[in-house]
mmCIF file of C-alpha atoms in Angstrom:
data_model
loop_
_atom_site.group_PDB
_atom_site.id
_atom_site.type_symbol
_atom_site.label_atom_id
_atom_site.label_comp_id
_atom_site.label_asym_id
_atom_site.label_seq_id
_atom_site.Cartn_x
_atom_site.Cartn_y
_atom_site.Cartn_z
ATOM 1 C CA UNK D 63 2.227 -9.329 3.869
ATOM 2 C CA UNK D 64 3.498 -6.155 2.508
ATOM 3 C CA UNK D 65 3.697 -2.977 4.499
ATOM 4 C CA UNK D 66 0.940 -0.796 3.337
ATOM 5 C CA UNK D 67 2.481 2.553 5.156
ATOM 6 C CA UNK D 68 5.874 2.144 4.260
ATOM 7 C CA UNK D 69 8.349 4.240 6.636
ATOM 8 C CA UNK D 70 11.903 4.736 5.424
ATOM 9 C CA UNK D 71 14.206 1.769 6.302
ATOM 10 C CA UNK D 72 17.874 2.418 7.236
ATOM 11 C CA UNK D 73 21.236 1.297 5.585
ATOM 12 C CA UNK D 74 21.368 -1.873 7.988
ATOM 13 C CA UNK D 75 17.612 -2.537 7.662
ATOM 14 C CA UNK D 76 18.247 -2.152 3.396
ATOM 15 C CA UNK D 77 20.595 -4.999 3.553
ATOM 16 C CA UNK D 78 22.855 -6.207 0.834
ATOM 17 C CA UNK D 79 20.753 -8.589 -1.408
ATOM 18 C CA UNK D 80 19.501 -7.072 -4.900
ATOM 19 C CA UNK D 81 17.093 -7.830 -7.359
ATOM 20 C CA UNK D 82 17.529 -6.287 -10.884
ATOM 21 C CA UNK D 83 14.521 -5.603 -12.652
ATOM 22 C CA UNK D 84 14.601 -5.602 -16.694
ATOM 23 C CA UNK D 85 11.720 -2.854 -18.151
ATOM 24 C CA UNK D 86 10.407 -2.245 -21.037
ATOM 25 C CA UNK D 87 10.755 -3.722 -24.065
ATOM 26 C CA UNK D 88 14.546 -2.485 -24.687
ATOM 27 C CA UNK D 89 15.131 -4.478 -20.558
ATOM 28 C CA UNK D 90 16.017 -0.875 -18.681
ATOM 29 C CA UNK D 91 18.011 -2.235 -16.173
ATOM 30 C CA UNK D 92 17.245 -1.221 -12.486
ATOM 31 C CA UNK D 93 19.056 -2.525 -9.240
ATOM 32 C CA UNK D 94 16.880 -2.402 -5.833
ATOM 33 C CA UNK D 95 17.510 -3.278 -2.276
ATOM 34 C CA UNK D 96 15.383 -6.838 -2.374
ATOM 35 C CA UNK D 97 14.101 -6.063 1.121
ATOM 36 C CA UNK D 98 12.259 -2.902 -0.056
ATOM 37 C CA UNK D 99 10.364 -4.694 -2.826
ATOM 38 C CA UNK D 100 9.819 -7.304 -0.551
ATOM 39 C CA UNK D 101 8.565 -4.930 2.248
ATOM 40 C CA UNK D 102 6.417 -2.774 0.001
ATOM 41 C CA UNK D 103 4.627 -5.458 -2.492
ATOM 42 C CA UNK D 104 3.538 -8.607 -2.036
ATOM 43 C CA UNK D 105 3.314 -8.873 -5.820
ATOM 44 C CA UNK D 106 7.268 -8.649 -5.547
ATOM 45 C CA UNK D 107 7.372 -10.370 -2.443
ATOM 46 C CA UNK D 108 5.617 -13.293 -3.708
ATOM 47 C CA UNK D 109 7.674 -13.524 -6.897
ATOM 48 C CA UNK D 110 11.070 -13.199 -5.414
ATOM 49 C CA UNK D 111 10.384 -16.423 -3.355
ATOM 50 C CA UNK D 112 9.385 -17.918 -6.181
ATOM 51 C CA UNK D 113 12.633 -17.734 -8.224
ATOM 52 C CA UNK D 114 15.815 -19.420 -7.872
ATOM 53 C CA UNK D 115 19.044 -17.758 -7.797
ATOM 54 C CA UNK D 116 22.810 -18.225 -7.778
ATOM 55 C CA UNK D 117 25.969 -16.380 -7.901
ATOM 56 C CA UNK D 118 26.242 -17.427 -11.467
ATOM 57 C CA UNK D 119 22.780 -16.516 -11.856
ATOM 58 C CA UNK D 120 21.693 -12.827 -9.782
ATOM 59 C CA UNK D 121 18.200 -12.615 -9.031
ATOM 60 C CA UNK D 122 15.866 -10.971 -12.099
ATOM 61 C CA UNK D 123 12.706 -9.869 -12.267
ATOM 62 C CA UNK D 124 11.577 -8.866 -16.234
ATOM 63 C CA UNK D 125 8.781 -6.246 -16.800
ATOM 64 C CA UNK D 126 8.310 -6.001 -20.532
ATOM 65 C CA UNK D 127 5.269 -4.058 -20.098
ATOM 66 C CA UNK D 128 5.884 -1.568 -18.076
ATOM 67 C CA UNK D 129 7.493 1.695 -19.056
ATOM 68 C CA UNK D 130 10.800 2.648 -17.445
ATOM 69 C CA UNK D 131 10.114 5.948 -16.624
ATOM 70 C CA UNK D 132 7.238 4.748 -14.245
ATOM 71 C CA UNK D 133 9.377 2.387 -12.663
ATOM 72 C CA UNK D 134 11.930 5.359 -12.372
ATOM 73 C CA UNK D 135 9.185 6.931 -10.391
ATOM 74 C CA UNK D 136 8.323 3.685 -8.097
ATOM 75 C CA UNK D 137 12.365 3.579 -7.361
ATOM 76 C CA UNK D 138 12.089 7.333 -6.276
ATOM 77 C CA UNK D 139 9.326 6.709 -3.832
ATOM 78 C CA UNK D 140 10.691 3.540 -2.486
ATOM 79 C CA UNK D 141 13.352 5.141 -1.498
ATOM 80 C CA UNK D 142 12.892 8.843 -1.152
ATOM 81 C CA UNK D 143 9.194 8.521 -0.420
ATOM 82 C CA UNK D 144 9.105 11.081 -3.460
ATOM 83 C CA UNK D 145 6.213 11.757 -5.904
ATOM 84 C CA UNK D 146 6.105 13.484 -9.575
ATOM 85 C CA UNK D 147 4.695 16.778 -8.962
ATOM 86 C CA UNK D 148 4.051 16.646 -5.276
ATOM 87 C CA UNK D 149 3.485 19.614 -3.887
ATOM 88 C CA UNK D 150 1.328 20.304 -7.134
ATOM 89 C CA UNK D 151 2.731 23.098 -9.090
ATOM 90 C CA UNK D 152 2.289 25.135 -12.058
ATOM 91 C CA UNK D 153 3.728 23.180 -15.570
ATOM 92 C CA UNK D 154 4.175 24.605 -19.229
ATOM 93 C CA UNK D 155 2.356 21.441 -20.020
ATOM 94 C CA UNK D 156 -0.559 20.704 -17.702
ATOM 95 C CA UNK D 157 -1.859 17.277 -19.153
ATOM 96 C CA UNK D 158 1.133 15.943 -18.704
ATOM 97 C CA UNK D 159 1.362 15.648 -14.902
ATOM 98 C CA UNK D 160 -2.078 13.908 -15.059
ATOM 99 C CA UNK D 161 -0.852 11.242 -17.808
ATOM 100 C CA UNK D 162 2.059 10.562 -15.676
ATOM 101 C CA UNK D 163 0.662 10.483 -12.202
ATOM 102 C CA UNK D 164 -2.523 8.008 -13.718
ATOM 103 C CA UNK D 165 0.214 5.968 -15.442
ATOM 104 C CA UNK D 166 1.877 5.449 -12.138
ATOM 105 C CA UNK D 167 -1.100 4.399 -10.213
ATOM 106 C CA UNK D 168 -1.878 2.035 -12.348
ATOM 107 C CA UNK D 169 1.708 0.085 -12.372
ATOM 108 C CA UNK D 170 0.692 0.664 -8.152
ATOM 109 C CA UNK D 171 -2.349 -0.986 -8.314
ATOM 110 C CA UNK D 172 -0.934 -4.260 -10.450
ATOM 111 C CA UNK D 173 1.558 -4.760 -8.372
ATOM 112 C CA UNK D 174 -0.488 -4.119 -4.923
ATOM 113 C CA UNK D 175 1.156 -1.208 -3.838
ATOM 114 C CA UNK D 176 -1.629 0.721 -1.864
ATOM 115 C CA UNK D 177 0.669 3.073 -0.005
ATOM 116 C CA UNK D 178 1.658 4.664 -3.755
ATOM 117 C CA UNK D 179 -1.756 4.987 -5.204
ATOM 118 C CA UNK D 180 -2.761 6.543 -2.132
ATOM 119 C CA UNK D 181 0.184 9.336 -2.211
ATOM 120 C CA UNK D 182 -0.462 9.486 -6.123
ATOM 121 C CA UNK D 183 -4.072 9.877 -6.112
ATOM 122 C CA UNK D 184 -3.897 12.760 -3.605
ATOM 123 C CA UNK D 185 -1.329 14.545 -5.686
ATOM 124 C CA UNK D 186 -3.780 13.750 -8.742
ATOM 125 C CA UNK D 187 -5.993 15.748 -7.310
ATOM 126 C CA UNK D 188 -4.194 18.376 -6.305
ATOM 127 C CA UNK D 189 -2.418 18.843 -9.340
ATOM 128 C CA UNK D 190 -6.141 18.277 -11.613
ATOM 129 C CA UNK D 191 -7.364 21.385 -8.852
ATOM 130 C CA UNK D 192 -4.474 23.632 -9.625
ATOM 131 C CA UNK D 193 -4.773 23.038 -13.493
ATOM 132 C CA UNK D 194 -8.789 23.388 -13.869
ATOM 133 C CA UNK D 195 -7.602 19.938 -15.603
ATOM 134 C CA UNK D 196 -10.096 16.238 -15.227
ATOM 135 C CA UNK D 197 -9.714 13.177 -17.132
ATOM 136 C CA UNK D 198 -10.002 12.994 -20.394
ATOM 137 C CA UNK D 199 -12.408 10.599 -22.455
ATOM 138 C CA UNK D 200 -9.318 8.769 -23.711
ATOM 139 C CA UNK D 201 -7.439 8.758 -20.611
ATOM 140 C CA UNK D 202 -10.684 7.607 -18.981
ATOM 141 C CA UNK D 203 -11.039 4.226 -21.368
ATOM 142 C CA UNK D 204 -7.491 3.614 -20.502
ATOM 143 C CA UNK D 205 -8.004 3.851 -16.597
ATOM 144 C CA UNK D 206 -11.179 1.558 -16.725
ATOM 145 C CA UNK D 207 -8.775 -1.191 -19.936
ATOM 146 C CA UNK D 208 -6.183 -1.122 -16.830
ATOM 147 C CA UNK D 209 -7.385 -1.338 -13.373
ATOM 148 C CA UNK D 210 -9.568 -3.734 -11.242
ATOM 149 C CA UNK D 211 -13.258 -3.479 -10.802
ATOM 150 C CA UNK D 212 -12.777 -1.855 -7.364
ATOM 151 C CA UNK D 213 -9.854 0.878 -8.120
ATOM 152 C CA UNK D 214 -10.244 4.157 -6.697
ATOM 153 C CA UNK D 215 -8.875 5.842 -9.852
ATOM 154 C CA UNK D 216 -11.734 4.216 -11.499
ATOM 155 C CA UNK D 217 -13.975 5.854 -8.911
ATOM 156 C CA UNK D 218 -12.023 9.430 -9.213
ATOM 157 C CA UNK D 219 -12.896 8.925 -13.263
ATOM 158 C CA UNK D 220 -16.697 8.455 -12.097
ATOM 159 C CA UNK D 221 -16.640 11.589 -9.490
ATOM 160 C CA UNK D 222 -15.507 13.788 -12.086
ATOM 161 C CA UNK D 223 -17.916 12.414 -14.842
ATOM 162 C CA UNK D 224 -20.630 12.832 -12.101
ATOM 163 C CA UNK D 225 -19.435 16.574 -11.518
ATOM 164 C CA UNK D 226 -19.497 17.315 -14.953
ATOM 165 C CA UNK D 227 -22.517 15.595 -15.940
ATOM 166 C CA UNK D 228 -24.342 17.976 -13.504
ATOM 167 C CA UNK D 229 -22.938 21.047 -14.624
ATOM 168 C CA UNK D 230 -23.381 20.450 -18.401
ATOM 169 C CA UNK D 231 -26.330 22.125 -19.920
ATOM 170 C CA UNK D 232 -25.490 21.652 -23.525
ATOM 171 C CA UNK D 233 -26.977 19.145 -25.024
ATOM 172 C CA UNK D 234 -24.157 17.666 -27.059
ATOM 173 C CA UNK D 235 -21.985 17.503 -24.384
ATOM 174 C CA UNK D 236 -24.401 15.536 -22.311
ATOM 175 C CA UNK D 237 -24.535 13.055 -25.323
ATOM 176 C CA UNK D 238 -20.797 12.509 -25.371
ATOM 177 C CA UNK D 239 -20.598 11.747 -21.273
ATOM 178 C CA UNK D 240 -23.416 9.276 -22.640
ATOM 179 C CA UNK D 241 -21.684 7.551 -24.913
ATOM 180 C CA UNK D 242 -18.484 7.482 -23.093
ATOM 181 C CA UNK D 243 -20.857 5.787 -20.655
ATOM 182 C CA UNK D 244 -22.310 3.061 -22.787
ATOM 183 C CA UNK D 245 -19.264 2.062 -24.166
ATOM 184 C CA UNK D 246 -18.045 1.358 -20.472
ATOM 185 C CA UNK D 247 -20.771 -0.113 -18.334
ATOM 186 C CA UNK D 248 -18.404 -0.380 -15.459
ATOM 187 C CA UNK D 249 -17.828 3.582 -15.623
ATOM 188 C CA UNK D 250 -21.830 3.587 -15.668
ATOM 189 C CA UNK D 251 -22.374 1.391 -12.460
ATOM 190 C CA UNK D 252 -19.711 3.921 -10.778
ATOM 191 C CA UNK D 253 -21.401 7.103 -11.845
ATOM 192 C CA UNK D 254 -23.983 5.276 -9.994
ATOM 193 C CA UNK D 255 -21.633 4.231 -6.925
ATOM 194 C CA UNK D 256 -20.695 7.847 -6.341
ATOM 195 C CA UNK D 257 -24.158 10.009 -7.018
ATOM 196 C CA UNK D 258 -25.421 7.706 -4.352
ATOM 197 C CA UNK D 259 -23.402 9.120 -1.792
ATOM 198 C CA UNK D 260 -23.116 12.445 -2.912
ATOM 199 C CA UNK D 261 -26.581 12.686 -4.890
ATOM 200 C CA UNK D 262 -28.138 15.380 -2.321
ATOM 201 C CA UNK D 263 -24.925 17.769 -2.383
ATOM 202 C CA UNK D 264 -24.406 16.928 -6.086
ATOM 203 C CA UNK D 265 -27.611 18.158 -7.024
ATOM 204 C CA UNK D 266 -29.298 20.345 -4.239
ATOM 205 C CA UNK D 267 -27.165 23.385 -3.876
ATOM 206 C CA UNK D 268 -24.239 22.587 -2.189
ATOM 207 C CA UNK D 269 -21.885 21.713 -5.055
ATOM 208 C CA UNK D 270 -19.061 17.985 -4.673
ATOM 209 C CA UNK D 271 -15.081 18.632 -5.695
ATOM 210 C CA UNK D 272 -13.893 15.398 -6.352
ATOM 211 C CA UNK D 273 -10.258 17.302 -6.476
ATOM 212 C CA UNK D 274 -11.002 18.471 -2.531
ATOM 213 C CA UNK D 275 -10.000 16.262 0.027
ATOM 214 C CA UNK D 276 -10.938 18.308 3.067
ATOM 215 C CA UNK D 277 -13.454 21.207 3.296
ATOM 216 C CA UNK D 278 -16.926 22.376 2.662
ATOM 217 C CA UNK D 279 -16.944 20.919 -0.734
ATOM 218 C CA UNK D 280 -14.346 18.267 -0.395
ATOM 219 C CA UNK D 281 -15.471 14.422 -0.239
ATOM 220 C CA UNK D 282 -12.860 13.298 2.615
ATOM 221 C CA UNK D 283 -9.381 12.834 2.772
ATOM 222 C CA UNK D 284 -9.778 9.379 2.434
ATOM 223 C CA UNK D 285 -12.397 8.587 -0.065
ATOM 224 C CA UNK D 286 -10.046 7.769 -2.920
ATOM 225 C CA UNK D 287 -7.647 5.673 -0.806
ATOM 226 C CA UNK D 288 -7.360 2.173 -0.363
ATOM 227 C CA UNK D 289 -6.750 1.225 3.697
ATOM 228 C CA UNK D 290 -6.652 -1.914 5.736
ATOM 229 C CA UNK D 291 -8.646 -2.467 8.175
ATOM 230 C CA UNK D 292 -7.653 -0.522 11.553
ATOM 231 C CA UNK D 293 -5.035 0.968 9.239
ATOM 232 C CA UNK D 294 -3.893 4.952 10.150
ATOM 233 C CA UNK D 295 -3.570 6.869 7.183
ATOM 234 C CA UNK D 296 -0.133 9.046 6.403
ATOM 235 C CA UNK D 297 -1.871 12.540 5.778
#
């Protein structure tokens, strides 16, 4: 089973067996200890021991459909433990930290990588906090085309939405969380998830940040994780 709170391994414990991995459709070539991929990802774990190599023929893993500068960012925090924009901080551009960090938890989350979504979702919010930013409608129906019924990035999406939906007075923008809504049922059922367990703060006075882990308004620093059972988290 894969580690799901990684701690840095040393030179020994790296090894000297290497898998590339071919990204993208131009095959970005990236070379990575095999034991950290095996360590971190049972996806990767699962598919190494399922391949055959030889001397002739080096072990290769192809990801066509990924984009290489996520798996850039998977390489950094495999080995560095490092993640884009973490500590948040102010950008010329502040969509673009969002894009980025939601495009990286969803590579996480296919390839069952808990311990990454976890550190990207709380930067996520921390960087959405600093920027007065959520996601958008678009980046919403992306997040819901790409992840798994139960994906907490799914349920961040739904938070927000919530937030929003009880703060919005006008009625055309009331009408577009609507539609957004209808044309995702899933989205609808977790507007529903979350109101349940915030309903009372949501709409009785005492106001729900999604974007706040800890604190008066915050909804726990764990809410938007994903843990094992008995499992300790990093923060």
């Amino acid at each position: 089973m894969a580690n799901p709170t990684p701690t840095m391994l040393s030179a020994e414990e790296l090894e000297e067996e290497f898998v590339t991995i071919l990204v993208g459709p131009k095959c970005k070539s990236f070379l990575i200890h095999q034991k950290l991929l095996t360590e971190r990802s049972s996806f990767f774990a699962t598919t190494i021991k399922s391949i055959s190599s030889s001397p002739d023929h080096p072990l290769t893993i192809d990801l066509p459909d990924d984009e290489d500068v996520t798996f850039e960012a998977f390489s950094n925090w495999l080995y560095y433990s490092s993640i884009p924009y973490t500590p948040a901080q102010a950008v010329p551009d502040p969509p673009y930290p969002t894009q980025r960090l939601q495009r990286l938890y969803i590579f996480g989350e296919k390839y069952n990588l808990p311990a990454l979504c976890n550190r990207v979702m709380d930067s996520m919010q921390d960087n959405n906090l600093l920027h007065h930013a959520r996601p958008s409608i678009h980046q919403i129906q992306r997040i819901y085309a790409n992840t798994c019924e139960t994906s907490k990035l799914r349920l961040y999406c739904a938070a927000m939405l919530s937030r929003d939906l009880v703060k919005t007075a006008a009625p055309e923008g009331l009408q577009k969380f609507m539609d957004v809504m209808e044309e995702i049922p899933e989205l609808a059922m977790d507007v529903i998830r979350f109101q349940k367990r915030f309903g009372r703060r949501l709409y009785f006075g005492t106001m729900v940040e999604p974007r706040l882990r800890e604190g008066f308004e915050g909804v726990g620093k764990c809410y938007f994780h994903t843990h094992l059972e008995g499992e300790a988290c990093y923060l």
